[in-house]
Amino acid sequence: MKPLALNLALALLALALFLASLAVGPAELGLSESVRGLFAGGGEAASIIMREIRLPRALLGLGIGFTLGMAGAVLQGFLRNPLAEPGIIGVSAMAAFGAVAVFYSGLAGAALYALPAGALAGALAAVLILMALAARNGSTLTLILAGVALSSLAGALTALVLNLSPNPFASYEIIFWLLGSLKDRSIEHVWLALPLMAAGWLLIALSARAIDALSLGEEAAASLGIHLARTRFLIVAGVALGVGAATAVAGTIGFVGLVVPHLVRPLTTRMPSRLLLPAGLGGAALLLAADVAVRLVLPAGELNVGVLTALIGAPFFLWLVVRARREVF
Amino acid sequence: MSERGTPLKTAQSLDRAPSCQAITPPPKRGRWPAGRKGVFHGRKRASLLFSLLLAGAALALPAHAEPPARVMSLNVCTDQLAMALAAPGQLVSVSFLARDPDLSPLHREAERYPVNRGMAEDVFLARPDLVLTGTYTLHNTTQLLKRLGFRVEEFSFVQTLDTIPRDIRRMGALLGREGEAEAMAADFEAGLAEVEADSCEPRPTALAYEQNGVALGKGTLADTVLTAAGFRNLATEEGVEGMAPFPLELVVEKKPDIVIVPGGDGDAPSLGAFVPRHPALRALPATRIGAFVPRGSWSCGGPAVLEAVKALHALRREIAPCRKAP
């Protein structure tokens, strides 16, 4: 498939699901009513529902899905590891722990900006730890095991902080941090997360040429004039910014970054750099679809969107593990 | 952030799960009446038997004859009634939540008492004559304590305006403070009757919107308070039973006249607190949003609920003055 055609097709798919996300919700708004509400403004119920509730949710689904898909693609390319993904290698879990530690301790009052601040720090720590491990020992197994350890540790610490909070409601928010949700977000969350995620996309995009060269091995890449330290910095910072910001506002949403690159890769030239944009668009489409589905399955209460992505992603992960045992990746 | 699996909590149900490890049955306590030593001195067999029977009767009926000397409360709602009614020195500890100003109207008084975490071990160490708790929470603890021979009195966590005077009188009877309880219950009933006598049309709509977008519907204390104060409860009209998630979109669509949100979240933030403060609610032009009721006043069925009724009644008169009779 031509790259342009692929990107266009995925962009259209993501757009269609974005519109579907705008159309789904407990308030039954007709099509014309919702379109008018979206563009008219004012104090009408339809307008408030569209602009203050559904639009932020759809925008976050788009942005977070894009981030997770792209982060999965760049990590798989850079680490040359088919199982690499922000959720599995513990970046999301560490980001969630960072956000929880800063927010619930009340250090910043009840300010929302405490969430991304903590999440970025947590994600950064995770990526640095993993890179240090992967640089010394490049095996698939080391990275995944380190990720498992990091995820469990971060999950346990998250639970600990939430249980220590004097606010009796806090301990029940662990489900949000472990399984993610886009429910009841506001435009404030969009302003908080989207610029950071966009910065992450930019940094990852700047590393594109380098990860292509790296698919030939580090020495070959260095001989091609690739600055390894710079590449590593771009990817570490890009993934930490993107995944940190995404997790800060939506909790841990797993497996999007794992599934999408694998689904899209056969349609590309298999150059890691050519995968970044399609994986991002595919990730956006997948997360938006999952978020529409959780609203349709349980309209009032709503499922956590991370439940759905795990239901899709975990069997896929197992299948990858089985396949990886059969062939050398 | 508001998940379907999130347990819907009322102050009544807020307790920590008990840990049941390392409990051994308490040693038998001496409950023989004083003076029993005289029983065996040269009396006839029948008399001896009779005395034994009497002693047995005394053993079977502990504490009822006189008020319990050591009372322990494990639930934030029984805490309120116990602190209000107990004699000095009678109440040995209250739950740790009793010091939380958002849940406990008598949080200042609670500073004077030691607090417990509602664990069976706490009770075991304190050796109270009477344990007060809620029916809903700490169910395992309650069973365990009963098996260990403690006297446990449970108060229903389903509370409405109707149950409050009844609970006050029951607490008075349990603590041997019937007179105080009767006065308190009568005050409550009189205050409530005064407000209810002033009800009139039109009745504005109200929504009690809690953390995580949970609404208080039919059968809740808040529902009866709203009705008594002259409001229609939007959640009840939309078919909400008890506490249930109420989608933000529906709040916007139905445009209630007032939305009652939790007051300040103190110094311990939670994400759930952002839902009732969502910008979509603030964008509703004609809806008034605020705490409106005194902090913690309607989290438990106790005398403080009358403050909530009065505050909401005043608000109702302000936003929707009574229509003149035709």
XYZ file of C-alpha atoms in Angstrom:
655
model
C 0.000 0.000 0.000
C 1.312 3.434 -0.897
C 2.229 5.413 2.235
C 0.024 8.310 1.212
C -2.974 6.081 0.567
C -2.447 4.263 3.846
C -2.165 7.456 5.855
C -5.177 8.911 4.138
C -7.265 5.812 4.775
C -6.269 5.704 8.449
C -6.869 9.427 8.839
C -10.353 9.038 7.406
C -11.015 6.122 9.735
C -9.852 8.157 12.730
C -11.984 11.100 11.594
C -15.068 8.898 11.237
C -14.536 7.507 14.740
C -13.917 11.015 16.075
C -17.323 12.031 14.722
C -18.869 8.861 16.134
C -17.393 9.753 19.514
C -19.063 13.156 19.285
C -22.381 11.519 18.473
C -22.485 9.042 21.359
C -23.632 9.908 24.876
C -26.416 9.513 27.396
C -28.166 12.694 26.265
C -30.052 11.840 23.114
C -29.192 14.606 20.708
C -30.249 14.467 17.076
C -27.665 14.897 14.327
C -28.649 18.427 13.347
C -29.004 19.391 16.996
C -25.497 18.203 17.819
C -23.926 19.865 14.784
C -25.677 23.117 15.631
C -24.667 22.721 19.284
C -21.048 22.186 18.339
C -20.771 25.368 16.302
C -23.408 27.659 17.790
C -22.177 28.187 21.335
C -24.300 29.876 23.973
C -26.152 28.474 26.931
C -28.253 25.858 25.164
C -28.027 22.366 26.633
C -27.024 20.826 23.294
C -24.249 23.330 22.883
C -22.864 22.788 26.389
C -23.009 19.020 26.004
C -21.200 19.090 22.682
C -18.582 21.701 23.486
C -17.868 21.051 27.143
C -18.371 17.303 27.473
C -18.176 15.436 24.166
C -15.612 17.523 22.285
C -12.949 17.305 25.034
C -13.530 13.582 25.263
C -13.209 13.029 21.518
C -10.144 15.281 21.292
C -8.456 13.411 24.105
C -9.315 10.060 22.516
C -7.745 11.260 19.285
C -4.629 12.727 20.893
C -4.005 9.971 23.410
C -4.592 7.211 20.866
C -2.198 8.925 18.478
C 0.411 9.253 21.209
C 0.156 5.645 22.334
C 0.272 4.272 18.785
C 3.256 6.404 17.855
C 5.081 5.668 21.104
C 4.589 1.944 20.550
C 5.928 2.196 16.999
C 9.024 4.177 17.959
C 9.827 1.947 20.931
C 9.480 -1.207 18.849
C 11.733 0.287 16.187
C 14.337 1.779 18.470
C 14.610 -1.152 20.868
C 14.212 -3.648 18.000
C 11.759 -5.432 20.198
C 8.319 -6.508 18.922
C 6.830 -6.514 22.415
C 7.860 -2.987 23.372
C 4.929 -0.733 24.244
C 4.471 2.003 26.851
C 1.989 -0.101 28.826
C 3.907 -3.363 28.833
C 7.340 -1.939 29.589
C 5.951 0.024 32.532
C 6.139 3.605 31.252
C 2.400 4.177 31.630
C 2.314 2.605 35.084
C 5.211 4.761 36.258
C 3.551 7.836 34.789
C 0.363 6.973 36.671
C 2.334 6.546 39.878
C 4.054 9.896 39.375
C 0.742 11.641 38.829
C -0.819 9.939 41.841
C 2.132 10.721 44.095
C 2.109 14.440 43.270
C -1.650 14.945 43.081
C -2.946 13.000 46.085
C -0.239 14.184 48.426
C -1.855 17.597 48.042
C 1.507 19.253 47.394
C -0.059 21.419 44.723
C -3.427 21.810 46.426
C -6.071 20.250 44.231
C -4.573 21.781 41.097
C -4.915 19.840 37.872
C -1.437 20.728 36.662
C -0.019 18.525 39.405
C -1.115 15.540 37.325
C 1.054 16.047 34.222
C 3.947 17.318 36.323
C 4.060 14.076 38.277
C 3.237 11.891 35.300
C 6.044 13.316 33.168
C 8.544 12.704 35.943
C 7.320 9.131 36.388
C 7.377 8.386 32.666
C 10.830 9.907 32.308
C 12.203 7.803 35.157
C 10.731 4.679 33.577
C 12.140 5.343 30.109
C 15.585 6.126 31.540
C 15.646 2.938 33.609
C 14.540 0.849 30.659
C 16.995 2.449 28.266
C 19.822 1.855 30.696
C 18.848 -1.800 30.932
C 18.244 -2.231 27.217
C 21.509 -0.505 26.295
C 23.538 -2.970 28.308
C 21.648 -6.077 27.343
C 19.572 -5.811 24.220
C 17.575 -9.019 24.616
C 13.812 -8.947 24.258
C 13.401 -10.787 27.491
C 15.373 -8.355 29.675
C 13.274 -5.432 28.601
C 9.964 -7.210 29.081
C 10.960 -8.567 32.478
C 12.159 -5.160 33.574
C 8.849 -3.776 32.348
C 6.909 -6.355 34.322
C 8.845 -5.484 37.466
C 8.449 -1.764 36.887
C 4.710 -2.109 36.219
C 4.050 -4.148 39.349
C 6.129 -1.839 41.476
C 4.435 1.264 40.125
C 0.999 -0.341 40.528
C 1.728 -1.262 44.125
C 3.052 2.197 44.926
C 0.007 3.757 43.294
C -2.252 1.671 45.502
C -0.152 2.581 48.525
C -0.368 6.323 47.938
C -4.106 6.153 47.295
C -4.692 4.133 50.438
C -2.625 6.541 52.502
C -4.640 9.516 51.324
C -6.815 10.924 54.108
C -9.553 11.451 51.510
C -11.724 8.347 51.848
C -12.727 8.520 48.179
C -9.168 8.420 46.899
C -8.632 4.695 47.355
C -11.479 3.994 44.958
C -9.744 5.907 42.208
C -7.177 3.161 41.758
C -9.389 1.627 39.071
C -9.071 4.822 37.050
C -5.293 4.838 37.328
C -4.902 1.156 36.485
C -7.502 0.879 33.747
C -7.925 4.368 32.351
C -10.990 6.299 31.334
C -11.950 9.316 29.263
C -15.196 9.944 31.092
C -16.134 13.432 32.253
C -12.962 15.100 31.038
C -13.178 18.805 30.346
C -11.519 21.185 27.944
C -9.063 22.004 30.758
C -7.691 18.486 30.456
C -7.263 18.985 26.717
C -5.269 22.181 27.198
C -3.211 20.456 29.826
C -2.296 17.359 27.838
C -2.465 18.179 24.145
C 0.467 20.635 23.929
C 2.706 18.216 25.820
C 1.633 15.308 23.649
C 2.235 17.383 20.500
C 5.742 18.183 21.721
C 6.260 14.459 22.203
C 5.099 13.725 18.662
C 7.544 16.301 17.321
C 10.515 14.859 19.198
C 9.644 11.339 18.081
C 9.258 12.504 14.486
C 12.721 14.087 14.631
C 14.192 10.701 15.488
C 12.666 9.053 12.412
C 15.752 8.965 10.212
C 17.893 7.688 13.041
C 15.682 4.729 13.893
C 15.733 3.640 10.246
C 19.527 3.563 10.383
C 19.403 1.833 13.752
C 17.518 -1.088 12.225
C 20.903 -1.984 10.722
C 22.464 -2.106 14.184
C 24.098 0.564 16.316
C 27.551 0.374 14.735
C 26.206 0.576 11.222
C 24.012 3.476 12.245
C 26.970 5.300 13.783
C 28.938 4.791 10.586
C 26.046 6.343 8.677
C 26.511 9.467 10.751
C 23.692 8.915 13.224
C 24.261 10.591 16.557
C 23.187 7.881 18.990
C 23.037 9.982 22.130
C 20.900 12.580 20.366
C 18.545 9.900 19.062
C 18.208 8.383 22.470
C 17.454 11.777 23.973
C 14.770 12.495 21.370
C 13.049 9.180 21.965
C 13.313 9.268 25.751
C 11.973 12.799 25.927
C 9.346 12.231 23.247
C 7.925 9.077 24.805
C 8.038 10.519 28.325
C 6.253 13.710 27.252
C 3.623 11.965 25.195
C 2.857 9.007 27.435
C 3.240 11.105 30.591
C 0.708 13.668 29.414
C -1.665 10.995 28.115
C -1.579 9.034 31.364
C -1.966 12.171 33.469
C -5.424 12.846 32.082
C -6.680 9.376 31.171
C -4.928 6.879 33.449
C -3.158 3.789 32.133
C -4.541 2.645 28.803
C -2.638 -0.444 27.765
C -2.002 -2.351 24.565
C -2.922 0.365 22.044
C 0.765 0.919 21.331
C 1.334 -2.809 21.012
C -1.500 -3.839 18.738
C -1.584 -0.980 16.288
C 2.019 -1.046 15.004
C 1.714 -4.772 14.368
C -1.554 -4.354 12.510
C -0.265 -1.510 10.395
C 3.310 -2.700 9.759
C 2.467 -5.233 7.003
C 0.851 -2.398 5.061
C 4.030 -0.293 5.149
C 7.486 -0.627 3.635
C 8.542 -1.964 7.075
C 10.866 0.978 7.536
C 10.445 2.011 11.208
C 10.137 5.683 10.298
C 7.345 4.986 7.826
C 5.377 3.316 10.583
C 5.210 6.302 12.932
C 2.393 8.288 11.329
C 0.187 5.294 10.406
C 0.648 3.829 13.880
C -0.375 7.153 15.411
C -3.474 7.418 13.240
C -4.338 3.772 13.834
C -3.883 4.247 17.577
C -6.254 7.201 17.500
C -8.806 5.132 15.592
C -8.499 2.187 17.985
C -8.821 4.264 21.149
C -11.751 6.257 19.775
C -13.478 3.034 18.748
C -12.904 1.531 22.197
C -14.186 4.696 23.851
C -17.333 4.675 21.718
C -17.831 1.014 22.558
C -17.618 1.498 26.341
C -20.369 4.087 26.113
C -22.566 1.794 24.061
C -22.020 -1.300 26.209
C -22.893 0.360 29.508
C -24.476 3.728 28.751
C -25.018 4.919 32.332
C -22.110 3.617 34.343
C -19.516 3.055 31.646
C -16.730 0.572 31.504
C -13.140 1.699 31.829
C -11.697 2.049 28.378
C -8.543 0.242 29.511
C -10.656 -2.847 30.135
C -11.616 -2.942 26.497
C -8.127 -2.289 25.138
C -6.792 -5.045 27.402
C -9.478 -7.443 26.196
C -8.279 -6.825 22.646
C -4.608 -6.428 23.426
C -3.772 -9.163 25.904
C -4.721 -12.093 23.628
C -2.815 -10.334 20.857
C 0.204 -10.063 23.123
C 0.036 -13.802 23.847
C -0.170 -14.520 20.153
C 2.929 -12.377 19.578
C 4.778 -14.228 22.315
C 3.923 -17.577 20.744
C 4.960 -16.342 17.321
C 8.172 -14.841 18.645
C 9.129 -18.219 20.038
C 8.740 -19.796 16.624
C 10.672 -17.305 14.552
C 13.549 -15.046 15.309
C 12.150 -11.572 15.141
C -12.790 8.943 36.709
C -16.231 7.879 37.644
C -16.271 4.212 37.002
C -19.120 1.844 37.130
C -17.240 -0.312 39.570
C -16.654 2.530 41.927
C -18.391 1.720 45.173
C -20.991 4.291 45.858
C -20.337 5.609 49.239
C -22.290 7.386 51.824
C -20.832 8.600 54.998
C -22.773 5.820 56.629
C -20.851 3.224 54.690
C -17.408 4.727 55.060
C -15.263 2.454 57.095
C -12.206 0.444 56.439
C -12.476 -3.257 55.842
C -11.640 -5.068 58.982
C -8.658 -7.264 59.401
C -9.612 -10.398 61.204
C -6.274 -11.890 62.022
C -4.849 -12.768 65.363
C -8.077 -12.673 67.254
C -8.494 -14.972 70.185
C -11.638 -15.243 72.240
C -11.619 -12.969 75.243
C -11.097 -14.665 78.571
C -14.256 -15.046 80.633
C -14.943 -11.960 82.575
C -16.137 -11.984 86.157
C -19.782 -11.107 85.943
C -20.920 -12.622 89.203
C -22.860 -10.205 91.305
C -21.024 -8.808 94.258
C -21.681 -10.591 97.543
C -21.925 -14.071 96.024
C -19.277 -15.344 98.445
C -21.926 -15.540 101.156
C -23.900 -18.069 99.193
C -22.116 -21.188 100.343
C -22.058 -20.517 104.081
C -24.240 -23.127 105.759
C -27.318 -22.658 103.615
C -29.748 -25.343 102.564
C -29.400 -27.072 99.223
C -32.555 -25.515 97.848
C -31.378 -22.105 98.848
C -28.052 -22.799 97.224
C -29.710 -23.894 94.029
C -31.932 -20.853 94.089
C -28.949 -18.608 94.535
C -27.203 -20.305 91.681
C -30.249 -19.740 89.534
C -30.286 -16.098 90.487
C -26.626 -15.814 89.715
C -27.275 -17.512 86.396
C -30.008 -15.021 85.636
C -27.675 -12.177 86.479
C -25.117 -13.708 84.125
C -27.607 -13.997 81.279
C -28.775 -10.421 81.597
C -25.696 -8.273 81.779
C -25.697 -4.530 81.456
C -29.399 -4.051 80.743
C -30.263 -3.233 84.275
C -27.856 -0.317 84.315
C -26.466 1.716 81.405
C -23.284 0.422 79.765
C -20.236 2.049 81.289
C -17.932 1.654 78.307
C -19.400 2.309 74.869
C -17.476 2.206 71.626
C -18.770 3.497 68.288
C -17.347 2.142 65.010
C -19.384 4.076 62.478
C -19.293 7.780 61.719
C -23.091 8.004 61.963
C -23.457 6.198 65.264
C -20.589 8.438 66.400
C -22.804 11.493 65.952
C -25.650 10.171 68.069
C -23.366 8.688 70.679
C -21.332 11.874 71.109
C -24.511 13.916 71.366
C -26.149 11.680 73.952
C -23.533 9.814 75.979
C -22.887 10.681 79.614
C -19.418 12.071 80.433
C -16.906 9.231 80.329
C -19.360 6.752 78.897
C -18.072 6.826 75.317
C -14.562 5.361 75.127
C -13.851 5.878 71.437
C -15.370 6.964 68.127
C -14.437 6.100 64.552
C -11.533 7.950 62.939
C -13.950 9.431 60.394
C -15.693 11.294 63.219
C -12.919 13.897 62.979
C -13.519 14.539 59.264
C -15.389 17.844 58.961
C -16.911 16.783 55.628
C -18.554 13.715 57.104
C -19.029 14.491 60.738
C -21.006 17.483 62.029
C -19.593 16.866 65.513
C -15.980 16.729 64.297
C -14.843 19.201 66.959
C -16.306 17.114 69.759
C -14.621 14.071 68.209
C -11.224 15.592 68.990
C -11.944 14.900 72.649
C -12.298 11.162 72.128
C -9.766 8.544 71.164
C -10.475 7.214 67.672
C -10.669 3.647 66.409
C -10.258 2.280 62.884
C -13.264 0.007 63.216
C -11.156 -3.116 63.535
C -12.137 -6.041 65.688
C -8.755 -5.742 67.359
C -9.525 -2.190 68.457
C -12.692 -3.419 70.104
C -11.010 -6.386 71.663
C -8.396 -4.214 73.309
C -10.871 -1.610 74.532
C -13.270 -4.198 76.063
C -16.416 -2.109 75.747
C -19.749 -3.168 77.255
C -21.525 -1.983 74.137
C -20.374 -1.656 70.532
C -22.323 0.635 68.191
C -22.011 0.173 64.448
C -23.842 0.426 61.132
C -25.584 -2.514 59.480
C -23.946 -1.978 56.142
C -20.288 -1.648 56.899
C -17.860 -3.769 58.807
C -20.159 -6.694 58.422
C -17.393 -9.191 59.035
C -16.293 -7.291 62.103
C -19.818 -7.299 63.472
C -20.166 -11.057 63.060
C -16.791 -11.632 64.639
C -17.504 -9.387 67.586
C -20.829 -11.069 68.239
C -19.137 -14.446 68.174
C -16.599 -13.178 70.655
C -19.400 -12.280 73.012
C -19.475 -8.514 72.659
C -22.816 -6.783 72.741
C -23.170 -5.150 69.323
C -26.001 -2.805 68.404
C -26.397 -2.018 64.721
C -28.027 1.053 63.236
C -29.417 0.872 59.727
C -27.428 2.765 57.140
C -30.603 3.502 55.226
C -31.480 6.782 56.828
C -34.183 9.291 56.019
C -35.755 12.160 57.909
C -38.243 9.659 59.358
C -35.610 7.396 60.833
C -33.717 10.150 62.638
C -36.004 10.700 65.682
C -36.357 6.932 65.975
C -32.589 6.443 65.940
C -32.102 9.232 68.488
C -34.584 7.594 70.890
C -33.075 4.173 70.346
C -29.594 5.497 71.049
C -30.924 7.160 74.205
C -32.407 3.889 75.391
C -29.186 2.017 74.694
C -27.078 4.521 76.581
C -29.542 4.958 79.438
C -30.076 8.580 78.447
C -33.763 8.423 77.556
C -34.555 11.906 78.833
C -31.884 13.672 76.781
C -32.796 11.626 73.729
C -36.490 12.406 74.031
C -35.768 16.137 74.253
C -33.451 15.987 71.239
C -35.883 13.936 69.147
C -38.795 16.230 70.047
C -36.745 19.307 69.086
C -35.934 17.695 65.781
C -39.530 16.794 65.052
C -40.737 20.252 65.971
C -38.097 21.967 63.802
C -38.925 19.741 60.867
C -42.659 20.243 61.236
C -42.136 24.008 61.229
C -40.273 23.869 57.914
C -42.712 21.442 56.339
C -45.669 23.603 57.329
C -44.190 26.345 55.165
C -44.144 24.315 51.952
C -45.761 25.791 48.879
C -45.642 25.911 45.091
C -43.695 26.264 42.878
C -41.155 23.644 43.771
C -37.819 24.155 42.001
C -35.708 21.182 40.904
C -32.558 20.271 42.765
C -29.830 17.712 42.279
C -27.484 16.512 44.996
C -24.385 15.735 42.930
C -21.590 13.982 44.740
C -18.019 12.978 43.985
C -17.608 11.110 40.694
C -20.962 12.334 39.405
C -23.036 10.224 41.749
C -26.550 11.496 42.407
C -28.620 10.929 45.524
C -32.004 9.557 44.489
C -35.056 7.935 45.980
C -34.690 6.486 49.450
C -31.705 8.585 50.461
C -31.516 11.051 53.302
C -30.806 13.841 50.826
C -33.973 13.017 48.902
C -36.152 13.443 51.985
C -34.276 16.609 52.955
C -34.833 18.136 49.508
C -38.523 17.248 49.598
C -38.965 18.646 53.100
C -37.223 21.867 52.083
C -39.645 22.297 49.170
C -37.599 21.052 46.221
C -38.215 18.376 43.639
C -35.285 15.952 43.489
C -34.235 15.652 39.849
C -32.469 12.353 40.472
C -35.620 10.780 41.901
C -37.702 12.088 39.018
C -35.209 10.521 36.608
C -35.631 7.173 38.331
C -32.445 7.074 40.412
C -32.818 4.724 43.375
C -30.391 5.243 46.207
C -27.003 6.479 45.053
C -26.180 5.964 41.388
C -24.028 7.534 38.694
C -25.874 10.353 36.980
C -24.321 11.285 33.651
C -23.066 14.832 33.382
C -24.817 15.163 30.025
C -28.177 14.484 31.647
C -27.585 17.164 34.260
C -26.949 19.656 31.474
C -29.960 18.449 29.526
C -32.364 18.659 32.487
C -31.014 21.991 33.795
C -31.905 21.698 37.478
C -32.461 24.974 39.313
C -29.819 24.141 41.874
C -26.986 21.626 41.995
C -25.715 20.816 45.455
C -22.075 19.802 45.262
C -19.708 18.710 48.027
C -18.023 21.580 49.847
C -14.298 22.102 50.069
C -12.142 19.041 49.675
C -9.777 20.098 52.403
C -6.148 19.250 51.874
C -6.651 15.775 50.458
C -7.586 16.049 46.796
C -9.345 13.402 44.741
C -10.196 13.266 41.057
C -13.825 12.467 41.803
C -14.215 15.955 43.246
C -13.680 17.458 39.786
C -16.845 15.953 38.317
C -19.376 18.076 40.248
C -17.228 21.099 39.361
C -17.103 20.318 35.645
C -17.094 23.414 33.394
C -20.215 22.071 31.667
C -22.217 22.662 34.842
C -20.815 26.125 35.302
C -21.861 26.915 31.733
C -25.541 26.421 32.576
C -26.811 29.990 32.739
C -29.764 29.605 35.117
C -28.453 26.900 37.415
C -27.085 27.735 40.843
C -24.255 25.533 41.967
C -22.922 25.411 45.480
C -22.587 23.505 48.695
C -25.685 25.257 50.143
C -25.899 22.963 53.178
C -23.590 23.442 56.185
C -20.497 21.286 55.850
C -21.119 17.657 56.749
C -24.619 18.398 57.994
C -26.478 15.841 55.895
C -23.920 13.115 55.573
C -25.443 11.241 58.508
C -28.904 10.913 59.892
C -28.596 12.937 63.085
C -29.850 16.160 64.639
C -27.543 18.216 62.387
C -29.667 17.296 59.358
C -32.161 19.912 60.499
C -29.527 22.554 59.679
C -29.421 21.246 56.105
C -33.216 21.314 55.870
C -33.336 24.891 57.135
C -30.552 26.092 54.831
C -32.218 24.568 51.771
C -35.605 25.884 52.811
C -34.197 29.404 53.010
C -32.621 28.952 49.590
C -35.888 27.734 48.128
C -37.744 30.779 49.432
C -35.082 32.974 47.897
C -35.056 31.477 44.400
C -38.752 30.612 44.125
C -41.021 32.686 46.350
C -44.366 31.118 47.095
C -47.129 31.742 44.611
C -49.960 33.684 46.135
C -53.004 31.582 46.838
C -55.734 32.306 44.274
